[in-house]
mmCIF file of C-alpha atoms and ligand atoms in Angstrom:
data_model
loop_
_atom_site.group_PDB
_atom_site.id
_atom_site.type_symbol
_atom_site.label_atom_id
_atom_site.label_comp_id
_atom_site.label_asym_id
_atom_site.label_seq_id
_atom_site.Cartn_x
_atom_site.Cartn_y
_atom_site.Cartn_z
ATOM 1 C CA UNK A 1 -11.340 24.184 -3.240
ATOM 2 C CA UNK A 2 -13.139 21.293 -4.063
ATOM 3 C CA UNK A 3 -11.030 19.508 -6.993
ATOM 4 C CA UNK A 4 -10.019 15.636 -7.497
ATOM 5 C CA UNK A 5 -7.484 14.209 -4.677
ATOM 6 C CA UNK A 6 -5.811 11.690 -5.437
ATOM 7 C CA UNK A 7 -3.786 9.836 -1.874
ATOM 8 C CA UNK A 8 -0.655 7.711 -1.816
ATOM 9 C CA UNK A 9 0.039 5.705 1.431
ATOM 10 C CA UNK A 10 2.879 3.544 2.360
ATOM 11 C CA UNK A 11 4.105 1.570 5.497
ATOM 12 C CA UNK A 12 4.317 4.720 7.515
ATOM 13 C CA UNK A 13 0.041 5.137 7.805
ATOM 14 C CA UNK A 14 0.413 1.344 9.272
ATOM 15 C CA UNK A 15 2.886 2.048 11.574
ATOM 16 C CA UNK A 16 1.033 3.130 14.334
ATOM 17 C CA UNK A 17 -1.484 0.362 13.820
ATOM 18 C CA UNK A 18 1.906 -2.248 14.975
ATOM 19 C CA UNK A 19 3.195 -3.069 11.728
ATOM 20 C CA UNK A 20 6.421 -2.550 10.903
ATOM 21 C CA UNK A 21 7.387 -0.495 8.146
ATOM 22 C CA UNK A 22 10.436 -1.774 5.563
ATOM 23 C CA UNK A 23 12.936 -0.080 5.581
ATOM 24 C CA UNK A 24 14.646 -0.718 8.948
ATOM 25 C CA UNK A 25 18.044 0.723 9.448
ATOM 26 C CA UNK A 26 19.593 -2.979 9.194
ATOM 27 C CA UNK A 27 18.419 -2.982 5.519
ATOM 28 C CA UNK A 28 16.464 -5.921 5.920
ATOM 29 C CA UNK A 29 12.493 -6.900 5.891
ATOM 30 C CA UNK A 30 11.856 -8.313 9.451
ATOM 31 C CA UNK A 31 15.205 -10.300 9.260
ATOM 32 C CA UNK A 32 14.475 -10.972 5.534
ATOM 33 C CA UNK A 33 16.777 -10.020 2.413
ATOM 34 C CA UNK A 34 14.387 -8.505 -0.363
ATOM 35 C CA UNK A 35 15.218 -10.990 -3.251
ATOM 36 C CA UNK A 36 14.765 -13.969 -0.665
ATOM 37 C CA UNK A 37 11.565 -13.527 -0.644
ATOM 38 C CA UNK A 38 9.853 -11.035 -2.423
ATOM 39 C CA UNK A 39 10.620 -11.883 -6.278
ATOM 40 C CA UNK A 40 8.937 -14.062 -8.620
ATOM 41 C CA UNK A 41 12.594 -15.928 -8.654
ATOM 42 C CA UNK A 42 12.486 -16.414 -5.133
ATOM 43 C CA UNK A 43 8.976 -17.784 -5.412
ATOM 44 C CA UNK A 44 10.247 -20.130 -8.367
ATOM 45 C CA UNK A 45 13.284 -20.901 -6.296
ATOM 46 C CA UNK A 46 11.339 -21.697 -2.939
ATOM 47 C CA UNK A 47 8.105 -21.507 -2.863
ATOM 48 C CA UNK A 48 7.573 -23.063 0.922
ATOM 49 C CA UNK A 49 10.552 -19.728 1.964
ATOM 50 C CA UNK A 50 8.114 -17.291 0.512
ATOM 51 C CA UNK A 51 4.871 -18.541 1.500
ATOM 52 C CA UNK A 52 5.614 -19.086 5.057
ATOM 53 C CA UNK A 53 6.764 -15.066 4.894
ATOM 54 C CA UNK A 54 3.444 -13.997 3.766
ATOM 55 C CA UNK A 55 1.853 -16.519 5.800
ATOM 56 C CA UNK A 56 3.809 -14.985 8.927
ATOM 57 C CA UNK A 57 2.487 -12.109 7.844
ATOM 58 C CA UNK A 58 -1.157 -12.660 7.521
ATOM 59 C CA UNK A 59 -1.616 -14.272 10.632
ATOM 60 C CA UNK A 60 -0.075 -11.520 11.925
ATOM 61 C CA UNK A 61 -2.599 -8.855 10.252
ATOM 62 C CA UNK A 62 -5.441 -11.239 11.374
ATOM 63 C CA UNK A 63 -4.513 -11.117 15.383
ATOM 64 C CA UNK A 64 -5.783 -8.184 16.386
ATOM 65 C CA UNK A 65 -4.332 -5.447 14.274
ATOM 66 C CA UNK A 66 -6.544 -2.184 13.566
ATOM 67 C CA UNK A 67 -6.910 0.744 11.839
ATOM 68 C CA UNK A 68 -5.842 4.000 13.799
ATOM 69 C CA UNK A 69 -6.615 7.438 13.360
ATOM 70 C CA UNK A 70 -4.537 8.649 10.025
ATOM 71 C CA UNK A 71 -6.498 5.374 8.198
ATOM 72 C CA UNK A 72 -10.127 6.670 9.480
ATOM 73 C CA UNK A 73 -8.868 10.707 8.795
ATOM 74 C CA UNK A 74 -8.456 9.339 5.131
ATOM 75 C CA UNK A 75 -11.627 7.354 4.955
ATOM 76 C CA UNK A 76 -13.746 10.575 6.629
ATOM 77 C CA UNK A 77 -11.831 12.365 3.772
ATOM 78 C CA UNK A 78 -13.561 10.284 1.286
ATOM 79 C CA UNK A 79 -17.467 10.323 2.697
ATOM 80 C CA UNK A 80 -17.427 14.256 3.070
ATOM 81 C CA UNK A 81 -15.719 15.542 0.451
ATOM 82 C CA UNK A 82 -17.590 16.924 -2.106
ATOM 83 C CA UNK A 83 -15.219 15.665 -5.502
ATOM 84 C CA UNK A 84 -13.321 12.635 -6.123
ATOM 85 C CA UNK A 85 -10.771 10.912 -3.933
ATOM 86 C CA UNK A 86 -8.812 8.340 -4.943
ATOM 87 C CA UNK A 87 -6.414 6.187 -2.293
ATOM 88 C CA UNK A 88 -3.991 4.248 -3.939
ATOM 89 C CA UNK A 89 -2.042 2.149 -1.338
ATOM 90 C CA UNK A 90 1.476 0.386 -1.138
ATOM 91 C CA UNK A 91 0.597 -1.675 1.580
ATOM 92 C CA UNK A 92 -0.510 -5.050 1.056
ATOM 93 C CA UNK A 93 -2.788 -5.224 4.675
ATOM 94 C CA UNK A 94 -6.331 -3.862 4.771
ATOM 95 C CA UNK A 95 -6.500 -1.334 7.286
ATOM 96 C CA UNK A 96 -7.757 1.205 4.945
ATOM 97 C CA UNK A 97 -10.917 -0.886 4.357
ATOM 98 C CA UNK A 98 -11.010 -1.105 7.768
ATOM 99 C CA UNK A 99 -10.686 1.990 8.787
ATOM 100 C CA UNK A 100 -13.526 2.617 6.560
ATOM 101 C CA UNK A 101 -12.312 3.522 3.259
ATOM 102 C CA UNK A 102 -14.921 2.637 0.559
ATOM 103 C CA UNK A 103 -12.477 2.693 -2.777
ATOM 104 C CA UNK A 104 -8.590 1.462 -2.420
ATOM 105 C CA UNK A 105 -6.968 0.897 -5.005
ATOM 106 C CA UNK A 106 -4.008 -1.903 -3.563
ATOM 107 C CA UNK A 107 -0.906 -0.878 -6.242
ATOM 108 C CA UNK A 108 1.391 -3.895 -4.937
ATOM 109 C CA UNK A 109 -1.330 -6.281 -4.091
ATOM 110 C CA UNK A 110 -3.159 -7.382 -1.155
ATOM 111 C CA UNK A 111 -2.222 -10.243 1.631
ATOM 112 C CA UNK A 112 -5.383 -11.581 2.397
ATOM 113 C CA UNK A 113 -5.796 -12.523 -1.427
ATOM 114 C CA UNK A 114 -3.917 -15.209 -3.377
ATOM 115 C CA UNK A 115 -3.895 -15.899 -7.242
ATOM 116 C CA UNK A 116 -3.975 -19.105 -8.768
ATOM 117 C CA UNK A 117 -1.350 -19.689 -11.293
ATOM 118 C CA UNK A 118 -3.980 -22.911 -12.698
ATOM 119 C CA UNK A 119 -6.550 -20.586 -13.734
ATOM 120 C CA UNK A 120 -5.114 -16.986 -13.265
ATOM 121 C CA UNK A 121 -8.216 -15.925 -10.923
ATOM 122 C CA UNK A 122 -8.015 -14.043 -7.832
ATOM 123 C CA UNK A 123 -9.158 -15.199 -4.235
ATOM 124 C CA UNK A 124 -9.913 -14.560 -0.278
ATOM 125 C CA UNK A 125 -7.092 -15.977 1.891
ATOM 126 C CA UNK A 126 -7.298 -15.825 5.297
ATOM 127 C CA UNK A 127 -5.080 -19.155 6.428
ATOM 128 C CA UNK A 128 -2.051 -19.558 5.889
ATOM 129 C CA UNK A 129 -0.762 -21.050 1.685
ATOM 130 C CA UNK A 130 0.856 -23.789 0.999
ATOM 131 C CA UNK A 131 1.250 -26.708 -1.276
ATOM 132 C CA UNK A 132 -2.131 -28.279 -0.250
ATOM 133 C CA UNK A 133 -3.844 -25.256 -0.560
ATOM 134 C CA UNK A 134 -6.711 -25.730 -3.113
ATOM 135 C CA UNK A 135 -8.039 -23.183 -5.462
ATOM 136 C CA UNK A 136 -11.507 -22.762 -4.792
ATOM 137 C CA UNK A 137 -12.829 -22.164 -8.709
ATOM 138 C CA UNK A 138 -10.277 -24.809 -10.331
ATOM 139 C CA UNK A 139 -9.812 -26.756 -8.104
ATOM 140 C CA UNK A 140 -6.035 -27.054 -8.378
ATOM 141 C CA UNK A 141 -4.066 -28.035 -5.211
ATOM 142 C CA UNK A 142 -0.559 -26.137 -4.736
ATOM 143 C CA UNK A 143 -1.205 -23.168 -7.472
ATOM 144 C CA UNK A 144 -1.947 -20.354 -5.072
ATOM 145 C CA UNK A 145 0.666 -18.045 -5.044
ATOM 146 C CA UNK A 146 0.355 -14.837 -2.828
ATOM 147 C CA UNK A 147 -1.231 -11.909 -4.514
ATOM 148 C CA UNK A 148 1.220 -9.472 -3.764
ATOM 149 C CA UNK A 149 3.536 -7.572 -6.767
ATOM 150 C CA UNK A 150 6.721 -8.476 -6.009
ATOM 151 C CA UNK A 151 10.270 -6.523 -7.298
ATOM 152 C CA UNK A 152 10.159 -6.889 -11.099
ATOM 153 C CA UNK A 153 6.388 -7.392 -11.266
ATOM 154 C CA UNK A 154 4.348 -4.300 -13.228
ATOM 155 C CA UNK A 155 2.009 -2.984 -10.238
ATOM 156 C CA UNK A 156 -1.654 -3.195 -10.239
ATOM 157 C CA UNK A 157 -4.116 -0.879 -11.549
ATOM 158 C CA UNK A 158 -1.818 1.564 -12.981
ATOM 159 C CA UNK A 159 -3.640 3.046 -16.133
ATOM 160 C CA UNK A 160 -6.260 3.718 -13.795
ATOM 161 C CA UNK A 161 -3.814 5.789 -11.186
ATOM 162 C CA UNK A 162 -2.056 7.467 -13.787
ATOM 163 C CA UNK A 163 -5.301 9.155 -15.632
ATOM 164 C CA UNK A 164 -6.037 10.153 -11.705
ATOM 165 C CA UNK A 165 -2.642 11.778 -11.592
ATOM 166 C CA UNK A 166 -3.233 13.728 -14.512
ATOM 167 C CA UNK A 167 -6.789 15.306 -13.364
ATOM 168 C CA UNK A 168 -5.843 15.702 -9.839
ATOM 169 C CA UNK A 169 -6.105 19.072 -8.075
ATOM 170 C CA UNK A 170 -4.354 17.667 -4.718
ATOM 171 C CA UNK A 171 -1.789 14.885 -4.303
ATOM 172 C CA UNK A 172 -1.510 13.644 -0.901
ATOM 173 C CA UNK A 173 1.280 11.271 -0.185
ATOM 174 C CA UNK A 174 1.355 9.820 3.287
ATOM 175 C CA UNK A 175 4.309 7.607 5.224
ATOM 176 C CA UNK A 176 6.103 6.505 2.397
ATOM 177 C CA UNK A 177 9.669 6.889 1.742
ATOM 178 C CA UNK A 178 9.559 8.075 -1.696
ATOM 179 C CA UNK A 179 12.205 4.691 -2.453
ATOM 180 C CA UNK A 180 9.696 2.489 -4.752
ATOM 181 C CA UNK A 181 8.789 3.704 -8.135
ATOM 182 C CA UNK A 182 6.954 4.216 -9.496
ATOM 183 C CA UNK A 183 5.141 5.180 -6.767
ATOM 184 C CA UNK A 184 8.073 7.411 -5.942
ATOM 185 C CA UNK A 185 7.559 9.236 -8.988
ATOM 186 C CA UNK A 186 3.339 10.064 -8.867
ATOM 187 C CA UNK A 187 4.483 13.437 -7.125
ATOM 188 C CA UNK A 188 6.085 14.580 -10.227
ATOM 189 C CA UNK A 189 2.993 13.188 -12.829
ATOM 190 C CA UNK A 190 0.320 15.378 -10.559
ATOM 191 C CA UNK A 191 2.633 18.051 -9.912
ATOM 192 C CA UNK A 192 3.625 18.419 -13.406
ATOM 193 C CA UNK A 193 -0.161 18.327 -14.030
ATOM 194 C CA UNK A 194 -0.847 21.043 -11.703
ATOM 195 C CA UNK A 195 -1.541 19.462 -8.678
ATOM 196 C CA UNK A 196 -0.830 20.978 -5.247
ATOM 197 C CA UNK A 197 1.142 18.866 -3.507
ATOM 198 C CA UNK A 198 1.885 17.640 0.185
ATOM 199 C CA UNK A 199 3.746 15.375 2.053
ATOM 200 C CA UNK A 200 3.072 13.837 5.159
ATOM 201 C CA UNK A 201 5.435 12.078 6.953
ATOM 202 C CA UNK A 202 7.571 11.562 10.260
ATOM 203 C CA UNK A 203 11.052 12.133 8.604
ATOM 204 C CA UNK A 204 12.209 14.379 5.624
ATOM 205 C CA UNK A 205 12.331 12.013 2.588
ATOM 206 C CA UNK A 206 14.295 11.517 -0.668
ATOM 207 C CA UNK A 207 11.445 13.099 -2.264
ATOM 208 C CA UNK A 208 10.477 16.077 0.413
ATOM 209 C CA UNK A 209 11.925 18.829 -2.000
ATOM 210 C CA UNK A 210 9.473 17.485 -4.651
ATOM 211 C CA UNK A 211 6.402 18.565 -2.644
ATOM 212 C CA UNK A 212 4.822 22.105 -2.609
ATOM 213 C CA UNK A 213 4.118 21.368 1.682
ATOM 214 C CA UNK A 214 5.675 19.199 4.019
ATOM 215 C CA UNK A 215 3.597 17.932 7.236
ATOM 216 C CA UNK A 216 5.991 16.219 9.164
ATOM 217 C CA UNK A 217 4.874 14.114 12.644
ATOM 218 C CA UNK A 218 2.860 10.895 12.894
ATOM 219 C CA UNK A 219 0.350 10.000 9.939
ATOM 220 C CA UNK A 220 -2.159 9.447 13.172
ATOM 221 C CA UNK A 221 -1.755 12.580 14.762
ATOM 222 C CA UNK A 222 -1.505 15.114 11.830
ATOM 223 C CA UNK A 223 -3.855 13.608 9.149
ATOM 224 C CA UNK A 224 -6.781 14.532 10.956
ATOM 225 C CA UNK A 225 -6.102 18.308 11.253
ATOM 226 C CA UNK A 226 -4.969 17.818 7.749
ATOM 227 C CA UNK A 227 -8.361 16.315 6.615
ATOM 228 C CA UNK A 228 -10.158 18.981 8.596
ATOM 229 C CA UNK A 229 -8.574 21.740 7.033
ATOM 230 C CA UNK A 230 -9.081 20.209 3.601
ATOM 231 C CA UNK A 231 -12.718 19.641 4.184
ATOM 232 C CA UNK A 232 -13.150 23.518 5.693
ATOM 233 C CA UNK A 233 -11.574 24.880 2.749
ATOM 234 C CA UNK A 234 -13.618 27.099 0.933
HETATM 235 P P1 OAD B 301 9.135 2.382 3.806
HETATM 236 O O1 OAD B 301 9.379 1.457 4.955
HETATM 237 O O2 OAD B 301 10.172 2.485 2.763
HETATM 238 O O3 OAD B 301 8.895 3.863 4.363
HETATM 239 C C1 OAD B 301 8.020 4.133 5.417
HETATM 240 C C2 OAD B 301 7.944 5.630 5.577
HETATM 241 O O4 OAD B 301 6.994 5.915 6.597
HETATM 242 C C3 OAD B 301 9.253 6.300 6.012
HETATM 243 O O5 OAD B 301 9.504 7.418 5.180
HETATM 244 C C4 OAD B 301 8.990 6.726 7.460
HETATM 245 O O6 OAD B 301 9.646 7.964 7.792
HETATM 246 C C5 OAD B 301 7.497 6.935 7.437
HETATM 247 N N1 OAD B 301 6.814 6.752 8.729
HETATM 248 C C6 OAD B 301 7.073 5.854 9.705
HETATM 249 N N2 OAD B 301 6.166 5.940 10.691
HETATM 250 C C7 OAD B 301 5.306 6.924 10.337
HETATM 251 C C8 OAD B 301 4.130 7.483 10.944
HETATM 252 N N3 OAD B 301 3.660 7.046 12.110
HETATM 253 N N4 OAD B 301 3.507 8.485 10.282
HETATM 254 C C9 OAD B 301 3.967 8.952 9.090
HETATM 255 N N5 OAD B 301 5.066 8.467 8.489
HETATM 256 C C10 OAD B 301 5.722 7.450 9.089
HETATM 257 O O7 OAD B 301 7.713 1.984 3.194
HETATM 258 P P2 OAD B 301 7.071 2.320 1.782
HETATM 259 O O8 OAD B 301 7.502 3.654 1.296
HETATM 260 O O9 OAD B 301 5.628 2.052 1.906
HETATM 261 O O10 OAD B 301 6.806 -2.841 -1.965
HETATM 262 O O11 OAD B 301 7.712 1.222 0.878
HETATM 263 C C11 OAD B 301 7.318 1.141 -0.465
HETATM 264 C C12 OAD B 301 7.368 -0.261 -0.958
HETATM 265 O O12 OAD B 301 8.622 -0.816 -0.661
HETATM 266 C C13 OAD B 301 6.424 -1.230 -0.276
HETATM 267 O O13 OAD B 301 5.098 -1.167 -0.768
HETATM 268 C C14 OAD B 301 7.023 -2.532 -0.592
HETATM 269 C C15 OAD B 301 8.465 -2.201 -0.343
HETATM 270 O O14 OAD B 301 9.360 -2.806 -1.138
HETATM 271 C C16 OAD B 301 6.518 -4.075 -2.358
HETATM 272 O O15 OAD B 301 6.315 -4.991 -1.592
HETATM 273 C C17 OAD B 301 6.445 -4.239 -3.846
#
């Protein structure tokens, strides 16, 4: 088989690389409530709340965190196999790219950008935001928001995943809980399509009965049999 893949990834895939995923069993986001800090209101509300989050966050990402194995199973996916592969991600860090991936598409943004809401373009950030913070192309001082979609926000790059969907052969959805659409819901576009579908994650999810194959164990240890397979397949 050598047909279009498209792959979803969530927290789970980053994980073992020491970050947490979301949705811990107290409900909340590393001691955060959802609507404190990742909504457009809760930006409006306060700004210096939100910012140090992400901030938290990105210094975080930048001390020493690395790709593992399921990230660089993905990215060996995409060198040797002989159609397309699309990776879509939920997660806003950038251990895909650094686990080699070449073309990752970031659906709810990315943390180590920041958009300025001066002049509406897009840029690196790798120190922390704040009100000082300067856009580098306007020249605006306090503008930069994060650049991550937050709850109530249309994700990024969507026409682009959906037509994907729709041609796929394979949908691969890896350590995500299936909770977020409409992510949740690309398993029924590509299997509706005629994809064959599989799901790879540590726990059964919400969505496990949607898939045609469940992989269950660590997105580390399993993806690269997985990728193996796929690339051995005749
Ligand atoms: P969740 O935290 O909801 O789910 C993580 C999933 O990963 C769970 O199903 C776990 O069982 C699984 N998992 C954990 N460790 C794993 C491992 N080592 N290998 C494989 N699977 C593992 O994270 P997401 O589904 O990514 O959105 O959450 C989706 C969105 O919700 C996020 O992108 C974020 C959040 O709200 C925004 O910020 C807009």
């Amino acid at each position: 088989m050598s047909g279009n893949i498209v792959i979803l990834t969530g927290a789970g895939i980053s994980a073992e690389s020491g970050i947490p995923t979301f949705r811990a069993a107290d409900g909340l986001w590393e001691g955060h409530r959802v609507e404190d800090v990742a909504t457009p209101e809760a930006y409006e509300r306060q700004p210096e709340v939100v910012q140090k989050f992400y901030n938290e966050r990105r210094r975080y990402l930048l001390n020493g965190i690395e790709a593992n194995e399921g990230h660089r199973a993905l990215a060996r996916l995409e060198a040797e196999y002989p159609s397309e592969v699309l990776l879509v991600t939920q997660n806003i860090d950038n251990l895909h790219e650094k686990g080699g991936s070449q073309k990752v598409l970031h659906m709810h943004g990315e943390l180590l950008k920041g958009r300025c809401l001066a002049c509406g373009e897009e840029c690196e950030v790798v120190g922390d935001l704040g009100p000082d913070s300067q856009c580098s192309l306007c020249e605006e001082r306090g503008k930069i928001r994060p650049a991550i979609v937050w709850f109530g926000e249309m994700p990024d790059h969507m026409p682009q995943i959906e037509k994907a969907l729709m041609e796929a052969d394979l949908f691969l959805s890896v350590g995500t809980s299936g909770q977020v659409y409409p992510a949740a819901g690309f398993v029924e576009i590509a299997r509706v399509a005629g994809a064959e579908t599989i799901e790879v994650n540590l726990d059964e999810t919400i969505g496990s009965s949607r898939f045609a194959r469940t992989v269950r164990g660590k997105a580390g240890e399993t993806l690269p049999g997985l990728v193996e397979e796929l690339l051995n397949r005749p």
